[in-house]
CSV table of C-alpha atoms and ligand atoms in Angstrom, one decimal:
chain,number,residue,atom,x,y,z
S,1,UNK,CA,43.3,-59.2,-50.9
S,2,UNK,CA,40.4,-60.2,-51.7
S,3,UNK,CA,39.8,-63.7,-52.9
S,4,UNK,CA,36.8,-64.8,-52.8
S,5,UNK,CA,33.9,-64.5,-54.9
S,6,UNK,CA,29.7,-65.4,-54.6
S,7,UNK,CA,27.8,-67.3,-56.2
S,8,UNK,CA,23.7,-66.1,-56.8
S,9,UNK,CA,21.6,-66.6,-58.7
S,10,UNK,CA,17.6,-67.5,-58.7
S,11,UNK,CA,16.3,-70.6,-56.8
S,12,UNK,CA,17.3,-74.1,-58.6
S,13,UNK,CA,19.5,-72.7,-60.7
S,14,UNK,CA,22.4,-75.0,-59.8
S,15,UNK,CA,24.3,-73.1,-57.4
S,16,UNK,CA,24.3,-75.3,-54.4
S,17,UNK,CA,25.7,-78.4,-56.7
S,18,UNK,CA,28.3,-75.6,-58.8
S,19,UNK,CA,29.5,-74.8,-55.0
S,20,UNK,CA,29.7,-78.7,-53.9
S,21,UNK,CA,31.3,-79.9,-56.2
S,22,UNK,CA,33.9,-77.2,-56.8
S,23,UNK,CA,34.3,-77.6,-53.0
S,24,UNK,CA,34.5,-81.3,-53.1
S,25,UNK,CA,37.9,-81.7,-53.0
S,26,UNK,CA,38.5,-78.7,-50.2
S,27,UNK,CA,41.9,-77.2,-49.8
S,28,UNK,CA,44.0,-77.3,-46.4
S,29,UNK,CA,42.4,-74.7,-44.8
S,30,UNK,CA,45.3,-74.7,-42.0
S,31,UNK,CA,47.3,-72.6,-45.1
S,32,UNK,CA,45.1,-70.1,-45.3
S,33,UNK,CA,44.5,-67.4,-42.5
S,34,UNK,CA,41.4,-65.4,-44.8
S,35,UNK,CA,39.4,-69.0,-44.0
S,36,UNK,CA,35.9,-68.6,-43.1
S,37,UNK,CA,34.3,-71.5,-41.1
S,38,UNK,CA,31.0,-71.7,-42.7
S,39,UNK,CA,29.4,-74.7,-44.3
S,40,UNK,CA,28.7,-71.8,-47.6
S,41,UNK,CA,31.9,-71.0,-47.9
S,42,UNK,CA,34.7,-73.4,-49.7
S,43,UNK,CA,38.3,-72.9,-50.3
S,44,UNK,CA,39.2,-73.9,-53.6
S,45,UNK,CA,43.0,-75.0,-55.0
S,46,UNK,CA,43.6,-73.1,-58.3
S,47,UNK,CA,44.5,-76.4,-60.6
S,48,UNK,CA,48.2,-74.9,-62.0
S,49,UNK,CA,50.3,-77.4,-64.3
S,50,UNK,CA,53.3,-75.5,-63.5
S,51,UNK,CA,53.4,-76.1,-59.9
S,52,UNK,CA,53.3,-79.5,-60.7
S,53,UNK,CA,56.5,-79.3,-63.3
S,54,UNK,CA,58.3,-77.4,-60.8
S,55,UNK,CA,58.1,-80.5,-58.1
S,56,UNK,CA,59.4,-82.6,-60.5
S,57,UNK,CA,62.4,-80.7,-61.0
S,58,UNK,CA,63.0,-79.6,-57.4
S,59,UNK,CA,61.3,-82.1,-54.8
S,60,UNK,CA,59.6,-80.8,-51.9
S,61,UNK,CA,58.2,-82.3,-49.1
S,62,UNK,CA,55.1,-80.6,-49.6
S,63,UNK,CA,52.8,-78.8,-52.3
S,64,UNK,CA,50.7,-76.3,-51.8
S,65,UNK,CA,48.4,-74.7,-54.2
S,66,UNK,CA,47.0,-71.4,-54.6
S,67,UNK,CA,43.3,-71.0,-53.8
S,68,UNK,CA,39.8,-69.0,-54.3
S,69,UNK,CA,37.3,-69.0,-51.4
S,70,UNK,CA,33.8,-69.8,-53.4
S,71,UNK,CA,30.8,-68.5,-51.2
S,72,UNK,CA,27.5,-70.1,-51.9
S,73,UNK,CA,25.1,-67.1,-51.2
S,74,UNK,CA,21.8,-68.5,-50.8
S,75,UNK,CA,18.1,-66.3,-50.5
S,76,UNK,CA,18.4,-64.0,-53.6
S,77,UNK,CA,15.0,-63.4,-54.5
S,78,UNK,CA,13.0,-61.0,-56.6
S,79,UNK,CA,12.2,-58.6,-52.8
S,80,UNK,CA,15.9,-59.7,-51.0
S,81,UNK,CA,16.5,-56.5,-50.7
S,82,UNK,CA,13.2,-55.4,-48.7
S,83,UNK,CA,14.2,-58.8,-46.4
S,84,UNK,CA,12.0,-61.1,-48.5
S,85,UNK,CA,13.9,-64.9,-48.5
S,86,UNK,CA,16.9,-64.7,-46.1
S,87,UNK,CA,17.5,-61.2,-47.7
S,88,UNK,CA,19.5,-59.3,-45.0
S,89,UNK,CA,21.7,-62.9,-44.4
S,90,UNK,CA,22.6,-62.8,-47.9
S,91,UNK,CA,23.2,-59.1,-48.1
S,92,UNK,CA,25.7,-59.2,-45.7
S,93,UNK,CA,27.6,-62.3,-47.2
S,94,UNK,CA,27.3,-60.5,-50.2
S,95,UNK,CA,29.2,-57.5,-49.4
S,96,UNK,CA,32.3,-59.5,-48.3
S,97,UNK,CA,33.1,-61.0,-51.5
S,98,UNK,CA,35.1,-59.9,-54.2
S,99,UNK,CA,33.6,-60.7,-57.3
S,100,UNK,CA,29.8,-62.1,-58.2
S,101,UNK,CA,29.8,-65.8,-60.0
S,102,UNK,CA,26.0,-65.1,-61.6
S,103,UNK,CA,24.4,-68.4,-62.3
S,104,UNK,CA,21.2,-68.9,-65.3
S,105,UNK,CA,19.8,-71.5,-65.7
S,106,UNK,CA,20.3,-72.7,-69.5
S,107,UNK,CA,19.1,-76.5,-68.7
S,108,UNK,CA,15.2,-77.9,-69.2
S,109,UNK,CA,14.1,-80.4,-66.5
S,110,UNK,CA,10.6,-80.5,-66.1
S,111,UNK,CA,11.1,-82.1,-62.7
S,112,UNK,CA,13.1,-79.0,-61.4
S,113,UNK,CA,11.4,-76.5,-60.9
S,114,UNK,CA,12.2,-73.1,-62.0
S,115,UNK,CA,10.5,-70.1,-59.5
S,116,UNK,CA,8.6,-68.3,-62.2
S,117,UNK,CA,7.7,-71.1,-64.0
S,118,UNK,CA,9.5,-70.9,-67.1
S,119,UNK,CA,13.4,-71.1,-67.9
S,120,UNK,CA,14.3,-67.4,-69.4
S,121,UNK,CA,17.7,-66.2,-69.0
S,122,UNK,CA,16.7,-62.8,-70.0
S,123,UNK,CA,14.0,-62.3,-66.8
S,124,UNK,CA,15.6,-64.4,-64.6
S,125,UNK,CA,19.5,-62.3,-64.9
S,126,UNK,CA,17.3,-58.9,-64.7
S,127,UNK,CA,15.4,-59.9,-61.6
S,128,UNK,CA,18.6,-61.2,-60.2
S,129,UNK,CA,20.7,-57.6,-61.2
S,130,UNK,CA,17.8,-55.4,-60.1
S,131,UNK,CA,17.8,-56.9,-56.8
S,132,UNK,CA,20.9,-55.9,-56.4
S,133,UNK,CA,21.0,-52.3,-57.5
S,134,UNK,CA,18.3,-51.9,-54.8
S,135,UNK,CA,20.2,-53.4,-52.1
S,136,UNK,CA,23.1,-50.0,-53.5
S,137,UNK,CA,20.3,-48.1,-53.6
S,138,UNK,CA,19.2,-48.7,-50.4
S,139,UNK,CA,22.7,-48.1,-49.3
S,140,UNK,CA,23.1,-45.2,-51.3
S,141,UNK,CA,20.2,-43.5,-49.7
S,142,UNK,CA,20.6,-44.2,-46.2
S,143,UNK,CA,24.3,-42.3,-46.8
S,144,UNK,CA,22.7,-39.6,-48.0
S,145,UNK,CA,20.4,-38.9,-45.3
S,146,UNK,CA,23.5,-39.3,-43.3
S,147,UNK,CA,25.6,-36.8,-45.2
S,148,UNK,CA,23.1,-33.9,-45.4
S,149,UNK,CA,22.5,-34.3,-41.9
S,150,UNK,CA,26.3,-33.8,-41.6
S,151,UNK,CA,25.9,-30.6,-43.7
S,152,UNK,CA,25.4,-29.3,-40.1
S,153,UNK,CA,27.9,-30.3,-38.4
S,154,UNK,CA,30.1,-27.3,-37.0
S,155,UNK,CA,33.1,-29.3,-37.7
S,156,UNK,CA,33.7,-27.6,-41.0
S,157,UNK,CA,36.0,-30.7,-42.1
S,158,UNK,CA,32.7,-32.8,-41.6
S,159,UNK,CA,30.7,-31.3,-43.1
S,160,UNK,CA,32.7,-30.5,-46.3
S,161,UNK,CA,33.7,-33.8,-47.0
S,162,UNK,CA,29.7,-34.7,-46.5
S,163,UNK,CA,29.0,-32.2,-48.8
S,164,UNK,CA,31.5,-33.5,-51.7
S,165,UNK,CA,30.1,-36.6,-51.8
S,166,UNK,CA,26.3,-35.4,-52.2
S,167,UNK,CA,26.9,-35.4,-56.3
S,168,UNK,CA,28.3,-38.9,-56.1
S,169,UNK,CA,25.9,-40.3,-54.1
S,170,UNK,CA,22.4,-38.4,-56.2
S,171,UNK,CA,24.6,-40.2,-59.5
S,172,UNK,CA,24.4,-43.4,-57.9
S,173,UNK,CA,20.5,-43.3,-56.8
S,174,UNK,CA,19.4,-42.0,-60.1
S,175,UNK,CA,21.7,-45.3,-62.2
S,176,UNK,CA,20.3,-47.5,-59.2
S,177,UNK,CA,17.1,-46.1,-59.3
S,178,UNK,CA,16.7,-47.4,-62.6
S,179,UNK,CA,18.2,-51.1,-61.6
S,180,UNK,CA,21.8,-50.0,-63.5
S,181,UNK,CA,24.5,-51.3,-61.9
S,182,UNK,CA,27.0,-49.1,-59.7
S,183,UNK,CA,29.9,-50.3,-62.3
S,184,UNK,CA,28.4,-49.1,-65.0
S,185,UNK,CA,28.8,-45.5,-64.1
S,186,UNK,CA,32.4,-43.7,-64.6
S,187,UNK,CA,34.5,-42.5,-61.7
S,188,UNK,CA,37.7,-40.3,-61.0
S,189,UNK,CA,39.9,-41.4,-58.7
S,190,UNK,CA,38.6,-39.5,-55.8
S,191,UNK,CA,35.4,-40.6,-56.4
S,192,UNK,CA,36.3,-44.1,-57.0
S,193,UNK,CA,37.8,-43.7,-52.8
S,194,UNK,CA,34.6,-42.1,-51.8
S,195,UNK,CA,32.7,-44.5,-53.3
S,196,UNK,CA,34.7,-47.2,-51.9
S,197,UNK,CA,33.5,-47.8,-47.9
S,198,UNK,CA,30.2,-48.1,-49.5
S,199,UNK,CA,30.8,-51.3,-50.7
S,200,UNK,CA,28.2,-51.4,-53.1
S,201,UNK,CA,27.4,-55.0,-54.5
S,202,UNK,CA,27.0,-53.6,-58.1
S,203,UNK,CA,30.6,-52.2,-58.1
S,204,UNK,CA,32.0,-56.1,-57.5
S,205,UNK,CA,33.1,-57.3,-60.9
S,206,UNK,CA,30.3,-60.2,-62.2
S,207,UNK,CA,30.7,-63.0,-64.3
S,208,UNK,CA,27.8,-65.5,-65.5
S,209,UNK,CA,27.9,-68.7,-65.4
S,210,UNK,CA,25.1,-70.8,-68.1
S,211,UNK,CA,24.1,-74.2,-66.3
S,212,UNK,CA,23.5,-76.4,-69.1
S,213,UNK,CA,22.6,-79.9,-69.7
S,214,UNK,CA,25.6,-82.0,-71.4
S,215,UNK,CA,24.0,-81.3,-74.8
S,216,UNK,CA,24.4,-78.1,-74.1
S,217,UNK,CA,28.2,-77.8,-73.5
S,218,UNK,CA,29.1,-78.2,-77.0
S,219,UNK,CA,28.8,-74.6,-78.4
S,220,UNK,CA,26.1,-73.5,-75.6
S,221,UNK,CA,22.4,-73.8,-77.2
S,222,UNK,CA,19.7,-71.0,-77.4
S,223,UNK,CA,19.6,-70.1,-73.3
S,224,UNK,CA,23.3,-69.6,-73.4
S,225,UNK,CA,23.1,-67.1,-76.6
S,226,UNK,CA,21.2,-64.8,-74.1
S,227,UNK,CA,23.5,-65.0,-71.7
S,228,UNK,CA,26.2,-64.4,-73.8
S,229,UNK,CA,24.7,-61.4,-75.0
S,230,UNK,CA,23.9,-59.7,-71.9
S,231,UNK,CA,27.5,-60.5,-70.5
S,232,UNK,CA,29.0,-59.1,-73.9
S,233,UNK,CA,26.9,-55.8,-73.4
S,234,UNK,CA,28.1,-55.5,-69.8
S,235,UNK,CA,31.8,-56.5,-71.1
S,236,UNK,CA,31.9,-59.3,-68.4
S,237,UNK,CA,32.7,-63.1,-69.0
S,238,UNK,CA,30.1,-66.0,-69.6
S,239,UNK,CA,31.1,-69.5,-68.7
S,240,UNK,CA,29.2,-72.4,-69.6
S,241,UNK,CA,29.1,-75.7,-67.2
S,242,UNK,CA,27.1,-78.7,-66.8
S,243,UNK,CA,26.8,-78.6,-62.9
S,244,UNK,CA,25.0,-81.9,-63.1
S,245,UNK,CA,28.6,-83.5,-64.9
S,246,UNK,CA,30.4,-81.3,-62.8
S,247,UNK,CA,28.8,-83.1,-60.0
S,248,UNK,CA,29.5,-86.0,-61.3
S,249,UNK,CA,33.4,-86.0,-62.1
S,250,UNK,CA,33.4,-84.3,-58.3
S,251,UNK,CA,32.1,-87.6,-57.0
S,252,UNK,CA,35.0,-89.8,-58.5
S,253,UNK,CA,37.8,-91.0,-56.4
S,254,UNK,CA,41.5,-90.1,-57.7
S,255,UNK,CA,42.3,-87.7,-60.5
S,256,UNK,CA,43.4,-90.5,-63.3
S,257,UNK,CA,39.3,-91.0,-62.8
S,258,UNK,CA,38.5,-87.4,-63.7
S,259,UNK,CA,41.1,-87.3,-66.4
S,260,UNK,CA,39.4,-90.9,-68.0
S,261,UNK,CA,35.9,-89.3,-67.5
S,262,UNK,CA,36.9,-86.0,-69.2
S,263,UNK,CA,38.5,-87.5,-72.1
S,264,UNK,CA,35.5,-89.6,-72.8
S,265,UNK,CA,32.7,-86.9,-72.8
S,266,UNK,CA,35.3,-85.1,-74.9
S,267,UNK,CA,36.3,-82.7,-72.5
S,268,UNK,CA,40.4,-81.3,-72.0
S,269,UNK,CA,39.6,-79.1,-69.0
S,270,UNK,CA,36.6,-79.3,-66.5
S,271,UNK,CA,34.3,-76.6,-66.3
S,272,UNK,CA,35.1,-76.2,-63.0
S,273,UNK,CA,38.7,-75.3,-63.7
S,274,UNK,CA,37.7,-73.1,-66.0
S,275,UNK,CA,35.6,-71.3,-63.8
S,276,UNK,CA,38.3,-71.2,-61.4
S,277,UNK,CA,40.8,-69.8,-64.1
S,278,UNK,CA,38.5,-67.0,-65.1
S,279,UNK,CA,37.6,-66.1,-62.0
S,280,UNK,CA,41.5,-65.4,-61.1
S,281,UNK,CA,41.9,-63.6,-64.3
S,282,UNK,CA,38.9,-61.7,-64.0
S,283,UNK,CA,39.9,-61.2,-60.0
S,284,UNK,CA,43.2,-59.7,-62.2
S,285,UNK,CA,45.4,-62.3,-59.9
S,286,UNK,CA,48.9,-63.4,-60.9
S,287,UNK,CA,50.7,-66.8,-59.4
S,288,UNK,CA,54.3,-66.8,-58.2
S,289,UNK,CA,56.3,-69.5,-56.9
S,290,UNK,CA,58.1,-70.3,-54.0
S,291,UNK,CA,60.1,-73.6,-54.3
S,292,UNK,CA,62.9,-75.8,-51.8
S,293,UNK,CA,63.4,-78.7,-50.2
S,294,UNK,CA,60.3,-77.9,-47.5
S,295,UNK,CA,57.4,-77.2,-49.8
S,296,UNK,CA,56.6,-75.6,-53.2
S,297,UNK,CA,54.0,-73.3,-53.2
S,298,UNK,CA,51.7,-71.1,-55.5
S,299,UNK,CA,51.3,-67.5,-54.2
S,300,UNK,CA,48.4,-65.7,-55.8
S,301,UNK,CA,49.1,-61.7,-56.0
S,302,UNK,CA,47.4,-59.0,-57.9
S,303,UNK,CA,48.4,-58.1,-61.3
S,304,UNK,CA,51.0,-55.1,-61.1
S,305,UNK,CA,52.7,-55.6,-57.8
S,306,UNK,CA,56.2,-54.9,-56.9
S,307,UNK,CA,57.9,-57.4,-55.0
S,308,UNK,CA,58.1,-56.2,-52.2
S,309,UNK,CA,54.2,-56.5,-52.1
S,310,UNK,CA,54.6,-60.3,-53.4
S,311,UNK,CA,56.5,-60.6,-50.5
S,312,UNK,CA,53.6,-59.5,-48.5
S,313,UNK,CA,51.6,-61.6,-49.6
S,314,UNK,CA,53.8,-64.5,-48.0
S,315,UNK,CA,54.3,-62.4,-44.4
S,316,UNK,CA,54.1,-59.2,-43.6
S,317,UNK,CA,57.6,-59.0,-42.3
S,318,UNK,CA,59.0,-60.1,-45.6
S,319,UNK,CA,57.4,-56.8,-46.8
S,320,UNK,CA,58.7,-54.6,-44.0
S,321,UNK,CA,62.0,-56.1,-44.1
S,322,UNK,CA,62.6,-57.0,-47.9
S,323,UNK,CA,65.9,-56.5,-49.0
S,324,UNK,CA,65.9,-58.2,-52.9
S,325,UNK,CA,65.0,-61.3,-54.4
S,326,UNK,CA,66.7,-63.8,-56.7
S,327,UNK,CA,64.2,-64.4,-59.8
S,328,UNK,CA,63.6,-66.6,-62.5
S,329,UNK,CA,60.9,-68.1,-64.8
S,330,UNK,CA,59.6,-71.2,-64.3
S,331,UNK,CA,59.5,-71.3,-68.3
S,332,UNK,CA,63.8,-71.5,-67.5
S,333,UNK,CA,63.5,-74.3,-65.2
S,334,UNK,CA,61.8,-76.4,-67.3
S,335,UNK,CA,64.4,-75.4,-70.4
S,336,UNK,CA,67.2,-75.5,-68.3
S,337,UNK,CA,66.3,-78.3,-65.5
S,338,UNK,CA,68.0,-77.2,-62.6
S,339,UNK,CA,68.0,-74.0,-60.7
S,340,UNK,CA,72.1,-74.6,-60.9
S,341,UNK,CA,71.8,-74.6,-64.8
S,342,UNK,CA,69.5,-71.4,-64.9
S,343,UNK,CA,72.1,-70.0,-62.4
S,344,UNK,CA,74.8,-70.4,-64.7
S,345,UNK,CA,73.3,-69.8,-68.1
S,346,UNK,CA,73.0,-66.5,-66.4
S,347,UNK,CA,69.0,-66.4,-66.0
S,348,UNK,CA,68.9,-65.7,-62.2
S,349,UNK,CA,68.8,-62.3,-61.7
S,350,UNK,CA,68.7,-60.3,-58.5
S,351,UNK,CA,66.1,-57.8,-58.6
S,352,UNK,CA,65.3,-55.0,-55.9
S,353,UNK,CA,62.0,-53.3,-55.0
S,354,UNK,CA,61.0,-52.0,-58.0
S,355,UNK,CA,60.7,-54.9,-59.5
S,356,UNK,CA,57.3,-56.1,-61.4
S,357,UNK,CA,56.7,-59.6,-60.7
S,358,UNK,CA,55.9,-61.7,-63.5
S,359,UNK,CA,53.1,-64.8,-63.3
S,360,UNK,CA,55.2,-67.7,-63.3
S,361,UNK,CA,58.5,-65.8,-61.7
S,362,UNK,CA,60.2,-68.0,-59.3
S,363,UNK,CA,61.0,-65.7,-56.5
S,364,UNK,CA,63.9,-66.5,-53.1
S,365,UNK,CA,63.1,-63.5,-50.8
S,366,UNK,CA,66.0,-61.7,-48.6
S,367,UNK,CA,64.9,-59.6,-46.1
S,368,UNK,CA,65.9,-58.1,-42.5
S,369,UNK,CA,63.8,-59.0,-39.5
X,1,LIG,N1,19.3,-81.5,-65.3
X,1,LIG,C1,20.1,-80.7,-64.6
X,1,LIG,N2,19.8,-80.5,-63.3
X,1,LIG,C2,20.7,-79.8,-62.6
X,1,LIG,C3,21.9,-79.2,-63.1
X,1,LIG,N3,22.5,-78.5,-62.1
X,1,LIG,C4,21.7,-78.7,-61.0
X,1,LIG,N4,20.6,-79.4,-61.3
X,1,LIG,C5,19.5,-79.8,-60.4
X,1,LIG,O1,18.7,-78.7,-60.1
X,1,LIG,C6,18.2,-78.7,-58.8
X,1,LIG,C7,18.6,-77.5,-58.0
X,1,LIG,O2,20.0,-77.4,-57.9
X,1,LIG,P1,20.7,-76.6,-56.7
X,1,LIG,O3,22.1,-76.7,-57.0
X,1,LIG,O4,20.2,-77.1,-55.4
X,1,LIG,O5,20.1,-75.1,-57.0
X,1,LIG,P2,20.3,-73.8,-56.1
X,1,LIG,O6,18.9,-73.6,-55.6
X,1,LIG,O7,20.6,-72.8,-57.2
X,1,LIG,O8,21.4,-74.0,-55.2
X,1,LIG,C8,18.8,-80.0,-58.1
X,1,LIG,O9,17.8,-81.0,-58.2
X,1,LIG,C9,20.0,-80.3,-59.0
X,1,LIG,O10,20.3,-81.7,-59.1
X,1,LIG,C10,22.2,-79.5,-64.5
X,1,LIG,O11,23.2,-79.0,-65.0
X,1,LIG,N5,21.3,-80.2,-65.2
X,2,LIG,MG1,21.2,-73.7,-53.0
C-alpha cells in the first residue's frame, strides 16, 4: 500500500522546514518494512487519541502508532522535466509516492527570496502543475513510440494490446499537452489498468498546502484565497500551516510543551497533525487496532477492505491462513471498560471473511499457518 506522499513545490517555499519538522520526532523505523533510508524521506506516526485510550484500558508493553512516509522532493523547477535543477532525481522520487503534498508560498519575507521574484500563488501552482504534466507527457509519448512500433510485432497478442491503448495514450498527450493534469480526464476501468504501469505523476491525488505567516493562520489571508480556489476547482484539499511555528513547536522537548505552546497561540491541533490527518483521509486509509498484553498497535488499511486483507496488512500469512476474527469498537471499550464487559454485554462478535472492517474495529485474528 502505498503510504507515502511528496512534498514539491517551488524553491523557498517552506518545504524543507514542513518536512523537518513533521519528521522531527521520527517513528521506529524497525516497525516498518516499506522504510526508505534516505535523509528526504521521514516516517511519520499518525497522532490517534484512541490508541492512547485503548492503553489505558488494556496496558501493553508497548505502543505503536500508525505512520505516513513524507518524501521531501527537492529540484522542481519551471524546466525539471527537460533535466533543468536535479530534474531526473526528482522525477524518479516522484513516481514512487502516493499522493503530492503541493506547497505555495502564502507568507511575505523580504529576506527570503522567492524564484521569480514576487510571491503569487496563482503562477507559482501553474509552473509547479505544468511541470508536471510534461514529465506525463513525456512519458506518454515515449509509450507511444513504443506501442506503434509494436503495431508490428507478429505476435498478434502484442500487437493488439499496443494497438488498444493508442486512443488512451493520444487522450493523454492532447490534456498534457495543454499542462492538464492526467486526473482530470475520465477513465473506464480498463483504461484506468492500462493506464496504470505508466505511473503518471498527474494521476497521484494532490493536496496544497498554504505556508503562511502566524497572521495568516487565522482564516488564511489573500495568498491563501487563491489557493483555495484553485484546489476547490480541482476538488482537492487546501491546508493552511505556519511552517515557521510548525518549526518551532517541533523544536520543543516533551509533548506537555507542544500542548502549552498550542494552547497559547490559540491552536487545538497542530498544523502538522492536520496535515497528517488529511493526508490519510485523502490517501482514503482507515486505522484498526490490535491490542494485548505485548503491544497495542494502529494498523492503517485502505477504506473498503475485508478482513482478511486487514489481516494482510499485519502478515501475509494471516491473510493466506485467516480463519475469523473476534471484533469490536473501540467506541465499546471505552463505554464498557473492559474487553470482559464488551464480551458479556454481547458486543464481541465473530466475524468471517466478508467482513468490512470499520476504522476504529478492534480486531483478534485466527488463522491456520
Ligand atoms: N517567514 C517565514 N519563513 C518561512 C516559513 N517557512 C519557511 N520559511 C523560511 O523560508 C526559507 C526557505 O525554506 P525551506 O523550507 O528551506 O524551503 P524549500 O526550498 O521549499 O525547502 C527558510 O529560510 C525558512 O526559514 C514561514 O512560514 N514563514
Ligand atoms: Mg528544501
Amino acid at each position: 500500500m502505498a503510504l507515502n506522499c511528496g512534498i514539491v513545490g517551488l524553491p523557498n517555499v517552506g518545504k524543507s522546514t514542513i518536512f523537518s519538522a513533521l519528521t522531527s520526532a521520527p517513528a521506529e523505523a524497525a516497525n516498518y518494512p516499506f522504510c526508505t533510508i534516505d535523509p528526504n524521506v521521514g516516517i511519520v506516526n499518525v497522532p490517534d487519541e484512541r490508541l492512547k485510550k485503548i492503553s489505558e484500558i488494556i496496558v501493553p508493553a508497548k505502543e505503536i502508532p500508525a505512520v505516513v512516509e513524507f518524501v521531501d522532493i527537492a529540484g522542481l523547477v519551471a524546466g525539471a522535466s527537460k533535466g533543468e535543477g536535479l530534474g531526473n532525481q526528482f522525477l524518479s522520487h516522484i513516481r514512487q509516492v502516493g499522493m503530492i503534498i503541493h506547497v505555495v508560498r502564502c507568507f511575505d519575507d523580504a529576506d527570503i527570496t522567492h524564484v521569480n521574484g514576487k510571491i503569487a500563488p496563482e503562477s507559482d501552482i501553474e509552473i509547479i502543475n505544468i511541470e508536471l504534466a510534461l514529465a506525463d507527457l513525456s512519458t506518454v509519448e515515449k509509450r507511444l513510440e513504443k506501442n506503434t512500433k509494436l503495431l508490428r510485432s507478429p505476435d498478434k497478442a502484442v500487437s493488439q494490446k499496443a494497438n488498444a491503448m493508442i486512443p488512451l495514450l493520444e487522450r493523454l498527450k492532447e490534456a498534457l499537452g495543454d499542462g492538464k493534469p492526467a486526473r482530470s480526464l475520465e477513465y473506464d476501468d480498463d483504461e484506468l489498468e492500462l493506464i496504470a504501469d505508466l505511473q503518471l505523476i498527474t494521476m497521484k491525488k494532490q493536496m496544497y498546502v498554504c505556508n503562511v505567516d502566524e497572521d495568516g493562520l487565522d482564516g488564511g489571508n489573500d495568498y491563501v484565497k487563491k489557493v483555495k480556489a484553485i484546489a476547490d476547482a480541482e476538488d482537492a484539499e487546501a491546508v493552511v500551516i505556519c511552517g515557521a511555528l510548525e518549526a518551532d513547536i517541533a523544536a520543543l522537548e516533551t509533548e506537555e510543551e507542544k500542548q502549552e505552546f498550542l494552547e497559547e497561540a490559540g491552536l487545538t491541533e497542530s498544523g502538522l497533525s492536520r496535515l497528517i490527518h488529511k493526508t490519510y483521509s485523502t490517501l482514503g486509509l482507515r486505522t484498526f487496532f490490535t491490542a494485548g498484553a505485548d503491544e497495542n498497535r494502529a494498523w492503517t488499511f485502505k477504506e473498503g477492505a475485508l478482513a482478511p486483507e486487514a489481516a494482510g496488512v499485519i502478515h501475509t500469512d494471516f491473510q493466506k491462513g485467516f480463519i475469523k476474527a473476534d471484533v469490536y469498537h473501540c467506541d465499546d471499550l471505552f463505554e464498557y471498560g473492559s474487553e470482559d464487559a464488551i464480551r458479556k454485554a454481547g458486543k464481541l462478535r465473530q466475524e468471517g471473511k466478508l467482513y468490512a472492517v470499520k476504522d476504529g474495529d478492534v480486531m483478534h485474528f485466527k488463522f491456520n499457518v
